[in-house]
Amino acid sequence: MVEGAVTIAVFDVNIAGNSTANVMSYLQDGMQPDTDAMAPLTLGDLDLTTDKFILDEVDVHIQANLEDDLVKEALKTGVDLRHYSKQVEGELQRIEQASIKDYIKESQNIASLHNQITACDSILERMEGMLSGFQSDLSSISSEIQTLQQQSVSMSVRLKNRQAVHSHLSQLVDELVVVIVDNPVMEQEFLEQLHELNNKINFAKELSFRETLSCSDIQDIVDHLKIKAVTKIREFILQKIDSFRKPMTNYQIPQNTLFKYRFFYQFLLANERTVAKEIRDVYVDTMSKIYYSYFKSYSGRLLKVQYEEVADKDDLMGVEDTAKKGFFSKPSLKSRNTIFTLGQRGAVLSPAELEGPILIPHTAQRGDCRYPYETLFRSQHYALLDNGCREFLFLSDFFMVAGNSALDLFNSVMGKTLSLFLKSMSTYVSDCYDSIAVFLCIHIILRFRAITTKRAIPALDKYWEAVLELLWPRFELILEMNIQSIRNTDPQKLGVLDTRPHYITRRYEEFSSAIVSINQTFTSERTHTLLGQLQVEVENFVLKMAAEFPSRRDQLIFLINNYDMMLNVLMERAADDSKEVEGFQQLLQARSQEFIEEILSSPFGGMIAFVKASEALIEKGQLDRLKNDEAQITQLIRGFSSTWKQSVEALSQDVMRSFTNFKNGTGIIQGALTQLIQYYHGFHKVLSQPTFRSLAVRSELINLHHLMVEVKKHKPNF
């Protein structure tokens, strides 16, 4: 491989330190290389003559050379190393000569390569000059860019400063530009211009504090426009307020049309307080008169549709029942009892009617309708509540007041009306004896107060309290008058005795159930206390009336009928666990049990007395004292067996005739039959004692289970 040899030769020449240029010059001259003149061969680490050779590393090199494959092969064949070394050296010289020849052979190509390299060096030199020029130009361009950048930053700062100044100046100029407020007040453009004018007035005030000179240029114009706007607003609002004086046809205060012009008053309050105060005073004076006139007329017209017959001081529970035109009832009902009956009057407290539309008096008059006082009271006060809430909200929002200031302003508007209500109510209540109407009015006020509390309207709170302070004492007074009337009642002056429920008892129960049912939502301990006193007096009255009957049986029938009637009426309206219901249940149960003993004593008294006496002796261990009463026992057994069916039948018929309430009569019959079986069972137990086991008449005793089956047949089916 000649090319490889030449390459190796060139490589060796480079190693020897000869430059490429010398070699090429030598080859071009055609001269043979002088081997003697060539530089000595550089052996590197293999040169043993160099001073850098380190003897300590000889062993390492020897060991490394021994690992060589050629050395191993030579050692194996036993070749003489000196001879082998000379052989190798000769071979190297031969190869060197061959590589030199190859190098000479390729000298033309090398020379051509040299020329090309020289040309490249020239080209690269010119490029280096060009690049140096470019570098110089780029340096000058960079400095110019830096200069331009600095100028740009400076211009940007100046631009921002000018924009900031322009923004402030343009805003100032815009604020200083005065608008002309020349549209009609009712148009939307006027409101928009008024807002803009208000902003400019405020801005001018702010500039005056800063002593801005431009402010003085527009101050006169702004003041002139402000006066013009205030004049227009004043005339417009006063005209609106004056229009409220027109007569109303629907008995309702119209929705205040001033609310959408709320900013007008705000503008006056900020810029002309004298005019603002004038507007408020005129509004307060006008609306105060309007409300007073409206409610005075409405209240007077309402009283014309009230029932003509009203309760008077003689319409009390303990007063004798005489013919009198019905109170709040149909003309056919002519009884004082209707005064104490709730009926449909309680519907006025239902949510649908409580907040329903108010009554229109002239419509009711055309329809010849009449209403109880509480219905008129509800309509009147609902109109007050509705208008009062709207008025308070309007005053607070339009005149921008709150807290005590809002309450004072509301009282200035509605004070005369509220005083009118309290005065007329005080007059009416002082002569009112309809306790149910008064109590319904109390609960109407309690519910209306809850409504205003829910709406967060405190304006009417004092009025509600004042009304309650009028109604509560009157209700208590009427109730005390009824209690006193029952306490003073003389049973001997009430006519013929009758075991049926007494009309005074019926009045009490109707009244008590009415008050209890009304009082369930807003419970009042004052009411419970008065009802408790009334109940005590009624119980005493019933006992006094029962004492007028000659027989205990009639007394018990009278008591049971009255207690049962009172309990049934009360349970229809009051809760089952109320004190009144529980008290009458205990009284009715005690009297019913006593009556059962009374009706059983006539047909079965002998047997009952024998059983009670025997049980007492058994407890004492003295039953032998009855051992000689065989004749009595025989008579009791045979008498019961022969007459019990007829006695039970007669007892059932007598009970059903005595009690007006079939359900109550049925319960008493069942209790009597149950008690009879218990006595007869006790009779069996007594006769089963050792003292009476030898009696032959015991075989004639009716079987207890047979008796129970037979007694069940006599159970009434009501």
XYZ file of C-alpha atoms in Angstrom:
718
model
C 0.000 0.000 0.000
C 1.956 2.975 -1.331
C -0.503 5.678 -0.190
C -0.373 4.320 3.328
C 3.390 4.299 3.225
C 3.539 7.870 2.036
C 1.113 8.948 4.727
C 3.242 7.239 7.352
C 6.335 8.907 5.974
C 4.709 12.334 6.115
C 3.567 11.615 9.624
C 7.099 10.629 10.578
C 8.519 13.731 9.034
C 6.090 15.844 11.113
C 7.139 13.995 14.203
C 10.786 14.660 13.429
C 10.074 18.389 13.506
C 10.507 19.227 9.813
C 8.064 21.713 8.417
C 5.906 20.814 5.460
C 7.273 23.708 3.451
C 10.883 22.429 3.651
C 9.931 18.974 2.572
C 7.909 20.270 -0.378
C 10.794 22.510 -1.468
C 13.123 19.636 -1.284
C 10.943 17.425 -3.386
C 10.431 20.125 -6.047
C 14.200 20.537 -6.557
C 14.442 16.796 -7.394
C 17.170 16.170 -4.876
C 17.515 12.951 -2.958
C 17.289 13.221 0.759
C 20.544 13.066 2.688
C 20.032 10.445 5.313
C 22.985 11.770 7.261
C 21.561 15.241 7.381
C 18.150 14.092 8.629
C 17.273 14.688 12.172
C 17.780 11.827 14.558
C 14.773 9.503 15.129
C 12.676 10.423 18.152
C 11.909 7.250 20.162
C 9.917 8.883 22.934
C 9.570 6.683 25.994
C 11.617 3.892 24.294
C 14.742 6.095 24.144
C 17.041 4.688 26.835
C 19.498 7.521 26.434
C 17.141 10.280 27.507
C 17.497 11.890 30.866
C 13.798 11.481 31.472
C 13.993 7.751 31.614
C 13.147 6.574 35.045
C 14.817 3.335 36.119
C 12.146 2.658 38.652
C 9.689 2.138 35.863
C 11.892 -0.357 33.905
C 10.262 -3.291 35.541
C 6.870 -2.008 34.657
C 7.794 -1.555 30.975
C 9.481 -4.936 30.810
C 6.391 -6.560 32.287
C 4.138 -4.743 29.824
C 6.370 -5.741 26.849
C 6.380 -9.337 27.956
C 2.617 -9.302 27.594
C 2.966 -8.446 23.872
C 2.008 -11.277 21.511
C 5.160 -10.964 19.337
C 7.406 -11.001 22.366
C 5.598 -14.039 23.717
C 5.969 -15.773 20.331
C 9.714 -14.945 20.159
C 10.298 -16.236 23.671
C 8.493 -19.442 22.878
C 10.599 -20.097 19.737
C 13.835 -19.312 21.610
C 14.995 -16.558 19.177
C 18.069 -14.564 20.085
C 16.859 -11.110 20.975
C 19.890 -9.282 19.707
C 19.700 -11.019 16.378
C 15.975 -10.457 16.322
C 16.464 -6.800 17.160
C 18.852 -6.301 14.259
C 16.443 -8.078 11.994
C 13.654 -5.805 13.077
C 15.792 -2.742 12.641
C 16.714 -3.759 9.130
C 13.103 -4.350 8.326
C 12.233 -0.875 9.592
C 14.921 0.684 7.392
C 13.607 -1.168 4.408
C 10.117 -0.062 5.030
C 11.319 3.500 5.549
C 13.090 3.507 2.172
C 9.945 2.152 0.540
C 7.777 4.810 2.145
C 10.191 7.558 0.985
C 9.931 6.294 -2.563
C 6.178 6.348 -2.344
C 6.338 9.864 -0.966
C 8.538 10.982 -3.866
C 6.147 9.352 -6.249
C 3.304 11.438 -4.893
C 5.347 14.652 -4.785
C 3.369 16.212 -7.660
C 0.104 15.774 -5.824
C 1.640 17.158 -2.668
C 2.962 20.176 -4.553
C -0.487 20.758 -6.038
C -1.953 20.480 -2.579
C 0.572 23.004 -1.341
C -0.415 25.460 -4.059
C -4.054 25.066 -3.192
C -3.330 25.636 0.469
C -1.363 28.763 -0.432
C -4.272 30.066 -2.501
C -6.610 29.347 0.370
C -4.354 31.215 2.712
C -4.541 34.237 0.404
C -8.320 34.050 0.209
C -8.602 33.678 3.968
C -6.321 36.656 4.415
C -8.605 38.807 2.236
C -11.664 37.542 4.144
C -9.941 38.383 7.382
C -9.496 41.931 6.134
C -13.147 42.157 5.121
C -14.317 40.764 8.476
C -12.111 43.237 10.276
C -13.826 45.997 8.321
C -17.217 44.558 9.155
C -16.260 44.384 12.812
C -15.285 47.999 12.763
C -18.570 48.969 11.060
C -20.556 46.913 13.569
C -18.862 48.692 16.445
C -19.920 52.049 15.069
C -23.472 50.772 14.426
C -23.716 49.478 18.033
C -22.768 52.866 19.390
C -25.339 54.505 17.121
C -28.035 52.021 18.341
C -27.222 52.831 21.958
C -27.538 56.516 21.170
C -30.913 55.937 19.451
C -32.082 53.801 22.390
C -31.266 56.553 24.855
C -33.073 59.066 22.676
C -36.107 56.697 22.499
C -36.262 56.305 26.278
C -36.043 60.033 26.713
C -38.809 60.618 24.153
C -40.987 57.925 25.827
C -40.658 59.634 29.212
C -41.562 62.984 27.683
C -44.554 61.370 25.927
C -45.853 59.828 29.153
C -45.481 63.101 30.973
C -47.345 64.925 28.239
C -50.107 62.250 28.206
C -50.495 62.520 31.984
C -50.713 66.280 31.756
C -53.162 65.965 28.859
C -55.362 63.564 30.852
C -55.542 65.884 33.842
C -56.052 68.926 31.716
C -58.734 67.302 29.536
C -60.596 66.099 32.648
C -60.303 69.556 34.143
C -61.559 71.139 30.942
C -64.455 68.659 30.707
C -65.418 69.397 34.300
C -65.237 73.092 33.679
C -67.480 72.917 30.626
C -70.887 74.107 31.861
C -74.122 72.425 30.684
C -77.319 74.312 30.052
C -80.228 72.974 32.165
C -83.076 74.036 29.926
C -85.291 70.931 29.457
C -88.716 70.425 31.113
C -88.409 68.955 34.615
C -90.402 65.809 33.843
C -88.132 64.779 30.972
C -85.302 62.318 31.483
C -82.812 64.728 29.900
C -83.410 67.205 32.717
C -82.529 64.583 35.333
C -79.347 63.665 33.449
C -78.356 67.321 33.085
C -79.092 67.872 36.770
C -76.758 65.039 37.703
C -74.058 66.564 35.506
C -74.619 70.033 36.948
C -74.394 68.652 40.474
C -71.052 67.044 39.631
C -69.746 70.336 38.225
C -70.874 72.233 41.324
C -69.054 69.777 43.555
C -65.981 69.959 41.295
C -66.008 73.737 41.389
C -66.113 73.637 45.190
C -63.162 71.291 45.200
C -61.182 73.576 42.850
C -61.968 76.599 44.993
C -60.393 74.856 47.966
C -57.268 74.339 45.839
C -57.357 77.977 44.719
C -57.475 77.021 41.041
C -57.685 80.175 38.941
C -59.847 78.623 36.235
C -62.580 78.078 38.811
C -63.322 81.791 38.985
C -64.060 81.836 35.248
C -67.080 79.541 35.573
C -68.265 80.241 39.130
C -70.826 82.850 38.115
C -72.249 80.640 35.385
C -72.506 77.631 37.739
C -74.261 79.725 40.387
C -76.710 81.030 37.814
C -77.505 77.514 36.573
C -77.863 76.253 40.134
C -80.415 78.956 40.945
C -82.296 78.171 37.770
C -82.359 74.409 38.549
C -83.423 74.989 42.170
C -86.268 77.223 41.014
C -87.531 74.639 38.538
C -87.310 71.804 41.066
C -89.078 73.817 43.766
C -91.982 74.697 41.500
C -92.280 71.144 40.234
C -92.257 69.429 43.657
C -94.654 71.938 45.211
C -97.003 71.373 42.296
C -96.800 67.610 42.802
C -97.497 67.935 46.527
C -100.440 70.203 45.838
C -101.896 67.603 43.444
C -102.233 65.166 46.376
C -105.071 67.299 47.717
C -107.438 66.041 45.022
C -110.276 63.871 46.379
C -109.652 60.114 46.397
C -112.290 57.678 45.171
C -110.848 54.341 46.339
C -110.200 55.140 50.019
C -106.498 54.534 49.594
C -103.655 57.028 49.675
C -102.097 57.021 46.145
C -98.617 55.682 45.696
C -96.324 58.601 46.218
C -95.266 59.778 42.775
C -92.408 61.803 44.204
C -90.227 58.792 44.793
C -88.757 58.698 41.291
C -87.684 62.352 41.784
C -85.688 61.512 44.869
C -82.540 63.084 43.391
C -84.318 66.435 43.151
C -84.524 66.684 46.942
C -80.965 65.398 47.261
C -79.836 68.218 44.944
C -81.747 70.785 46.995
C -80.380 69.441 50.267
C -76.816 69.672 48.952
C -77.100 73.079 47.302
C -80.044 74.971 48.837
C -81.025 73.759 52.298
C -83.572 76.519 52.782
C -85.593 75.347 49.805
C -85.143 71.713 50.877
C -86.570 72.519 54.317
C -89.448 74.377 52.697
C -90.236 71.358 50.516
C -90.164 69.009 53.523
C -92.348 71.296 55.648
C -94.905 71.679 52.879
C -94.962 67.913 52.331
C -95.380 67.184 56.046
C -98.181 69.742 56.421
C -100.012 68.591 53.292
C -99.781 64.865 53.940
C -100.679 65.284 57.600
C -103.924 66.963 56.596
C -104.589 64.427 53.823
C -104.118 61.411 56.099
C -106.200 62.992 58.847
C -109.039 63.850 56.469
C -108.916 60.488 54.748
C -108.958 58.352 57.890
C -111.526 60.536 59.632
C -113.882 60.155 56.673
C -113.125 56.452 56.279
C -113.651 55.680 59.987
C -116.946 57.556 60.043
C -118.221 55.715 56.978
C -117.175 52.360 58.443
C -119.268 52.889 61.569
C -122.352 53.212 59.332
C -122.045 49.552 58.273
C -121.719 48.204 61.839
C -124.412 46.032 63.387
C -127.153 48.169 64.881
C -127.581 45.876 67.882
C -124.586 45.933 70.168
C -124.014 44.510 73.607
C -124.768 46.682 76.593
C -124.044 46.512 80.306
C -126.906 44.052 80.905
C -125.540 41.483 78.442
C -123.662 39.405 81.016
C -123.406 35.660 81.627
C -125.233 35.685 84.926
C -128.197 37.721 83.673
C -131.492 35.917 83.129
C -132.101 34.929 79.514
C -134.907 37.126 78.152
C -136.042 37.810 74.634
C -133.605 40.125 72.889
C -132.719 40.706 69.304
C -129.788 38.565 68.280
C -126.308 40.030 68.525
C -124.248 39.542 65.341
C -126.685 36.840 64.266
C -129.629 36.250 62.019
C -132.893 37.975 63.007
C -134.421 34.592 63.905
C -131.941 34.121 66.732
C -133.188 36.181 69.644
C -131.036 34.995 72.520
C -128.417 36.648 74.661
C -126.324 33.491 74.232
C -125.103 34.714 70.824
C -123.123 37.443 72.576
C -120.790 34.801 73.994
C -120.494 32.666 70.838
C -117.527 33.029 68.492
C -119.117 31.472 65.396
C -117.521 32.787 62.217
C -116.159 35.904 63.863
C -112.797 34.236 64.450
C -112.169 34.177 60.684
C -111.052 37.800 60.941
C -107.745 36.484 62.343
C -107.065 34.121 59.435
C -104.132 35.196 57.229
C -106.357 35.520 54.161
C -108.789 37.903 55.842
C -106.322 39.606 58.165
C -104.342 41.021 55.224
C -107.242 41.045 52.786
C -108.592 44.106 50.980
C -110.116 46.797 53.176
C -113.876 47.329 53.259
C -115.373 49.922 50.932
C -118.154 51.536 52.998
C -120.342 52.831 50.173
C -120.196 49.407 48.466
C -121.283 47.728 51.722
C -124.086 50.242 52.151
C -125.415 49.572 48.678
C -125.408 45.849 49.438
C -127.045 46.409 52.842
C -124.169 44.553 54.511
C -123.462 44.809 58.215
C -120.328 43.805 60.069
C -119.225 43.306 63.685
C -116.905 45.861 65.213
C -113.765 43.712 64.925
C -114.177 43.476 61.137
C -114.378 47.252 60.863
C -111.456 47.548 63.277
C -109.379 45.184 61.109
C -110.137 47.106 57.899
C -109.384 50.462 59.506
C -106.082 49.383 61.021
C -104.944 47.439 57.982
C -105.371 50.627 55.948
C -103.320 52.405 58.623
C -100.663 49.681 58.581
C -100.406 49.647 54.787
C -100.204 53.414 54.382
C -98.016 53.832 57.474
C -95.411 51.355 56.229
C -95.289 52.927 52.778
C -95.082 56.423 54.232
C -92.254 55.518 56.621
C -90.212 53.937 53.838
C -90.835 56.925 51.573
C -89.839 59.445 54.239
C -86.678 57.527 55.096
C -85.616 57.211 51.465
C -86.796 60.482 49.912
C -85.790 62.802 52.755
C -82.721 60.702 53.615
C -83.388 60.306 57.339
C -82.914 57.332 59.658
C -83.319 56.340 63.289
C -85.013 58.857 65.567
C -85.029 61.473 62.817
C -87.130 59.190 60.626
C -89.504 58.434 63.525
C -89.895 62.132 64.318
C -90.645 62.944 60.688
C -93.163 60.085 60.517
C -94.906 61.331 63.656
C -95.093 64.796 62.120
C -96.973 63.326 59.147
C -99.125 60.696 60.899
C -99.340 62.121 64.419
C -102.758 63.780 64.024
C -104.180 60.646 62.403
C -102.894 58.366 65.161
C -104.298 60.707 67.818
C -107.636 60.628 66.006
C -107.619 56.828 66.059
C -106.782 56.656 69.756
C -109.408 59.231 70.685
C -112.222 57.571 68.708
C -111.210 54.152 69.983
C -111.117 55.343 73.575
C -114.649 56.697 73.158
C -115.937 53.470 71.641
C -114.172 51.113 74.046
C -115.381 52.998 77.113
C -118.953 52.028 76.201
C -118.251 48.564 74.744
C -119.449 45.395 76.529
C -118.681 42.898 73.749
C -115.749 41.021 75.280
C -115.183 38.807 72.222
C -114.988 41.848 69.935
C -112.471 43.508 72.261
C -110.398 40.328 72.495
C -110.408 39.898 68.715
C -109.247 43.505 68.353
C -106.396 42.787 70.785
C -105.238 39.857 68.678
C -105.603 41.826 65.456
C -103.199 44.402 66.902
C -100.816 41.651 68.066
C -100.699 40.212 64.551
C -100.310 43.612 62.901
C -97.463 44.383 65.275
C -95.781 41.129 64.226
C -96.175 42.153 60.563
C -94.523 45.549 61.071
C -91.736 43.888 63.048
C -91.168 41.437 60.190
C -91.054 44.354 57.735
C -88.597 46.206 60.032
C -90.944 49.210 60.310
C -90.719 50.630 63.870
C -92.874 53.679 63.147
C -96.139 52.208 64.513
C -94.734 50.369 67.542
C -95.767 53.057 70.038
C -99.222 53.249 68.510
C -99.741 49.476 68.831
C -98.743 49.676 72.479
C -101.149 52.564 73.070
C -104.030 50.613 71.499
C -103.269 47.548 73.614
C -103.201 49.730 76.716
C -106.767 50.748 75.851
C -108.082 47.290 74.953
C -106.566 45.056 77.639
C -108.070 46.902 80.654
C -111.462 47.019 78.946
C -111.394 43.286 78.218
C -110.427 42.532 81.806
C -113.177 44.823 83.087
C -115.862 43.124 80.946
C -114.617 39.703 82.028
C -114.687 40.733 85.692
C -118.239 42.027 85.218
C -119.253 38.609 83.874
C -117.509 36.881 86.761
C -119.316 39.110 89.225
C -122.645 38.506 87.491
C -122.253 34.737 87.899
C -121.140 35.155 91.492
C -124.242 37.217 92.287
C -126.702 34.937 90.496
C -129.538 33.630 92.686
C -130.528 30.128 91.493
C -134.036 30.524 92.933
C -134.729 33.433 90.566
C -133.781 31.575 87.384
C -137.103 29.848 86.811
C -138.074 26.151 86.651
C -135.403 23.608 87.525
C -134.223 21.433 84.666
C -131.584 18.685 84.631
C -130.479 19.656 81.131
C -127.424 21.963 80.662
C -128.114 25.412 82.048
C -127.984 28.397 79.684
C -125.442 30.148 81.913
C -123.210 27.104 81.659
C -123.706 27.106 77.885
C -122.732 30.777 77.755
C -119.611 30.113 79.758
C -118.512 27.208 77.611
C -119.107 29.046 74.347
C -117.246 32.067 75.664
C -114.418 30.070 77.248
C -113.833 27.983 74.113
C -113.857 31.151 71.996
C -111.268 32.902 74.171
C -109.068 29.803 74.437
C -109.082 29.210 70.658
C -108.245 32.862 69.937
C -105.537 32.899 72.595
C -103.633 29.876 71.240
C -101.404 31.817 68.828
C -100.443 34.673 71.182
C -100.763 33.130 74.627
C -101.475 35.515 77.490
C -101.180 34.558 81.133
C -103.507 37.443 82.036
C -106.196 35.750 79.966
C -105.573 32.343 81.570
C -105.831 33.885 85.024
C -109.175 35.555 84.289
C -110.554 32.399 82.662
C -109.484 30.446 85.735
C -111.465 32.838 87.951
C -114.449 32.567 85.621
C -114.250 28.767 85.691
C -114.271 28.709 89.492
C -117.389 30.889 89.591
C -119.149 28.729 86.992
C -118.320 25.572 88.949
C -119.695 27.172 92.083
C -122.803 28.235 90.190
C -123.370 24.724 88.865
C -123.036 23.327 92.381
C -125.487 25.927 93.711
C -127.962 25.058 90.973
C -127.562 21.332 91.630
C -128.303 21.903 95.312
C -131.772 23.160 94.322
C -132.788 19.659 93.188
C -134.420 17.582 95.933
C -132.831 14.210 95.022
C -129.179 13.332 94.710
C -129.929 11.516 91.480
C -131.266 14.690 89.819
C -128.364 16.647 91.200
C -125.898 14.251 89.617
C -127.767 14.281 86.304
C -127.664 18.081 86.279
C -123.952 18.159 87.121
C -123.042 15.514 84.539
C -125.059 17.192 81.786
C -123.449 20.564 82.489
C -119.919 19.223 82.858
C -120.283 17.132 79.715
C -121.650 20.026 77.695
C -118.876 22.342 78.884
C -116.213 19.732 78.143
C -117.478 18.990 74.623
C -117.716 22.639 73.606
C -114.314 23.355 75.089
C -112.639 20.396 73.361
C -113.854 21.607 69.974
C -111.690 24.736 70.227
C -109.073 24.169 72.912
C -106.192 21.717 73.057
C -106.815 18.384 74.765
C -104.098 19.064 77.339
C -105.368 22.533 78.360
C -106.060 23.209 82.039
C -109.765 23.830 81.393
C -110.237 20.508 79.578
C -108.324 18.553 82.202
C -110.300 20.115 85.058
C -113.716 19.334 83.575
C -112.660 15.801 82.635
C -111.867 15.104 86.286
C -115.159 16.617 87.473
C -117.171 14.686 84.876
C -115.478 11.393 85.715
C -116.065 11.803 89.460
C -119.775 12.719 89.085
C -120.333 9.960 86.503
C -118.912 7.351 88.865
C -121.081 8.644 91.677
C -124.156 8.510 89.434
C -123.377 4.916 88.453
C -123.336 3.960 92.114
C -126.618 5.832 92.545
C -128.503 4.058 89.726
C -127.146 0.624 90.740
C -128.167 1.096 94.357
C -131.908 0.918 93.615
C -132.164 -2.492 91.852
C -128.969 -4.059 93.216
C -128.418 -2.150 96.441
C -128.807 -5.222 98.713
C -126.181 -7.242 96.879
C -123.799 -4.252 96.672
C -124.164 -3.540 100.395
C -123.584 -7.228 101.192
C -120.441 -7.369 99.032
C -118.974 -4.191 100.553
C -119.730 -5.368 104.108
C -118.333 -8.854 103.436
C -115.136 -7.493 101.876
C -114.624 -5.272 104.917
C -115.108 -8.268 107.269
C -112.774 -10.417 105.163
C -110.045 -7.826 105.576
C -110.605 -7.976 109.355
C -110.938 -11.798 109.415
C -114.496 -11.621 110.845
C -116.514 -13.190 108.020
C -118.059 -15.725 110.481
C -120.321 -12.919 111.697
C -122.379 -13.390 108.498
C -122.682 -17.157 108.892
C -126.279 -16.924 110.148
C -127.435 -14.679 107.215
C -128.326 -17.622 104.968
C -131.848 -16.307 104.437
C -130.546 -12.943 103.251
C -128.037 -14.563 100.927
C -130.723 -16.818 99.455
C -132.949 -13.824 98.878
C -130.133 -11.892 97.208
C -129.212 -14.761 94.869
C -132.760 -15.535 93.785
C -133.752 -11.882 93.575
C -130.809 -11.045 91.296
C -131.429 -14.064 89.063
C -135.073 -13.152 88.562
C -134.862 -9.396 88.144
C -131.438 -8.433 86.747
C -132.503 -8.394 83.086
C -135.484 -6.146 83.707
C -133.411 -3.944 85.987
C -130.651 -3.522 83.392
C -133.188 -2.677 80.684
C -134.929 -0.112 82.881
C -131.558 1.335 83.896
C -130.524 1.810 80.248
C -133.760 3.532 79.307
C -133.611 5.776 82.349
C -130.024 6.827 81.599
C -130.747 7.607 77.953
C -133.716 9.755 78.936
C -131.719 11.630 81.566
C -128.751 12.764 79.458
C -128.944 15.001 76.427
C -125.685 13.691 74.999
C -126.230 10.141 73.734
C -122.504 9.494 73.706
C -122.248 10.487 77.335
C -125.333 8.357 78.206
C -123.834 5.355 76.424
C -120.602 5.754 78.369
C -122.508 5.871 81.668
C -124.493 2.714 80.772
C -121.302 0.888 79.877
C -119.719 2.032 83.123
C -122.783 0.904 85.089
C -122.827 -2.559 83.475
C -119.105 -2.935 84.035
C -119.516 -1.921 87.664
C -122.423 -4.396 88.039
C -120.273 -7.258 86.755
C -117.512 -6.285 89.152
C -119.958 -6.319 92.084
C -121.361 -9.668 91.017
C -117.836 -11.021 90.660
C -117.171 -9.832 94.227
C -120.420 -11.560 95.278
C -119.062 -14.824 93.819
C -115.768 -14.418 95.628
C -117.515 -13.823 98.961
C -119.702 -16.906 98.547
C -116.660 -19.000 97.633
C -115.255 -18.424 101.116
C -115.242 -21.495 103.461
C -117.971 -19.931 105.581
C -120.522 -20.135 102.707
C -119.368 -23.197 100.760
C -121.938 -25.416 102.407
C -124.859 -23.259 101.286
C -127.087 -25.139 98.889
C -128.338 -21.948 97.270
C -124.894 -21.365 95.749
C -125.927 -23.694 92.937
C -128.466 -21.086 91.830
C -125.782 -18.449 91.186
C -125.607 -17.281 87.585
C -122.321 -18.140 85.927
C -120.190 -15.015 85.711
C -119.212 -15.552 82.063
C -122.830 -16.217 81.140
C -123.786 -13.001 82.874
C -121.132 -11.076 80.911
C -122.464 -12.444 77.622
C -126.037 -11.539 78.540
C -125.098 -8.077 79.782
C -123.297 -7.391 76.517
C -126.597 -7.826 74.685
C -128.001 -4.883 76.625
C -125.171 -2.582 75.513
C -126.808 0.371 73.673
C -125.746 0.977 70.102
C -125.396 4.760 69.928
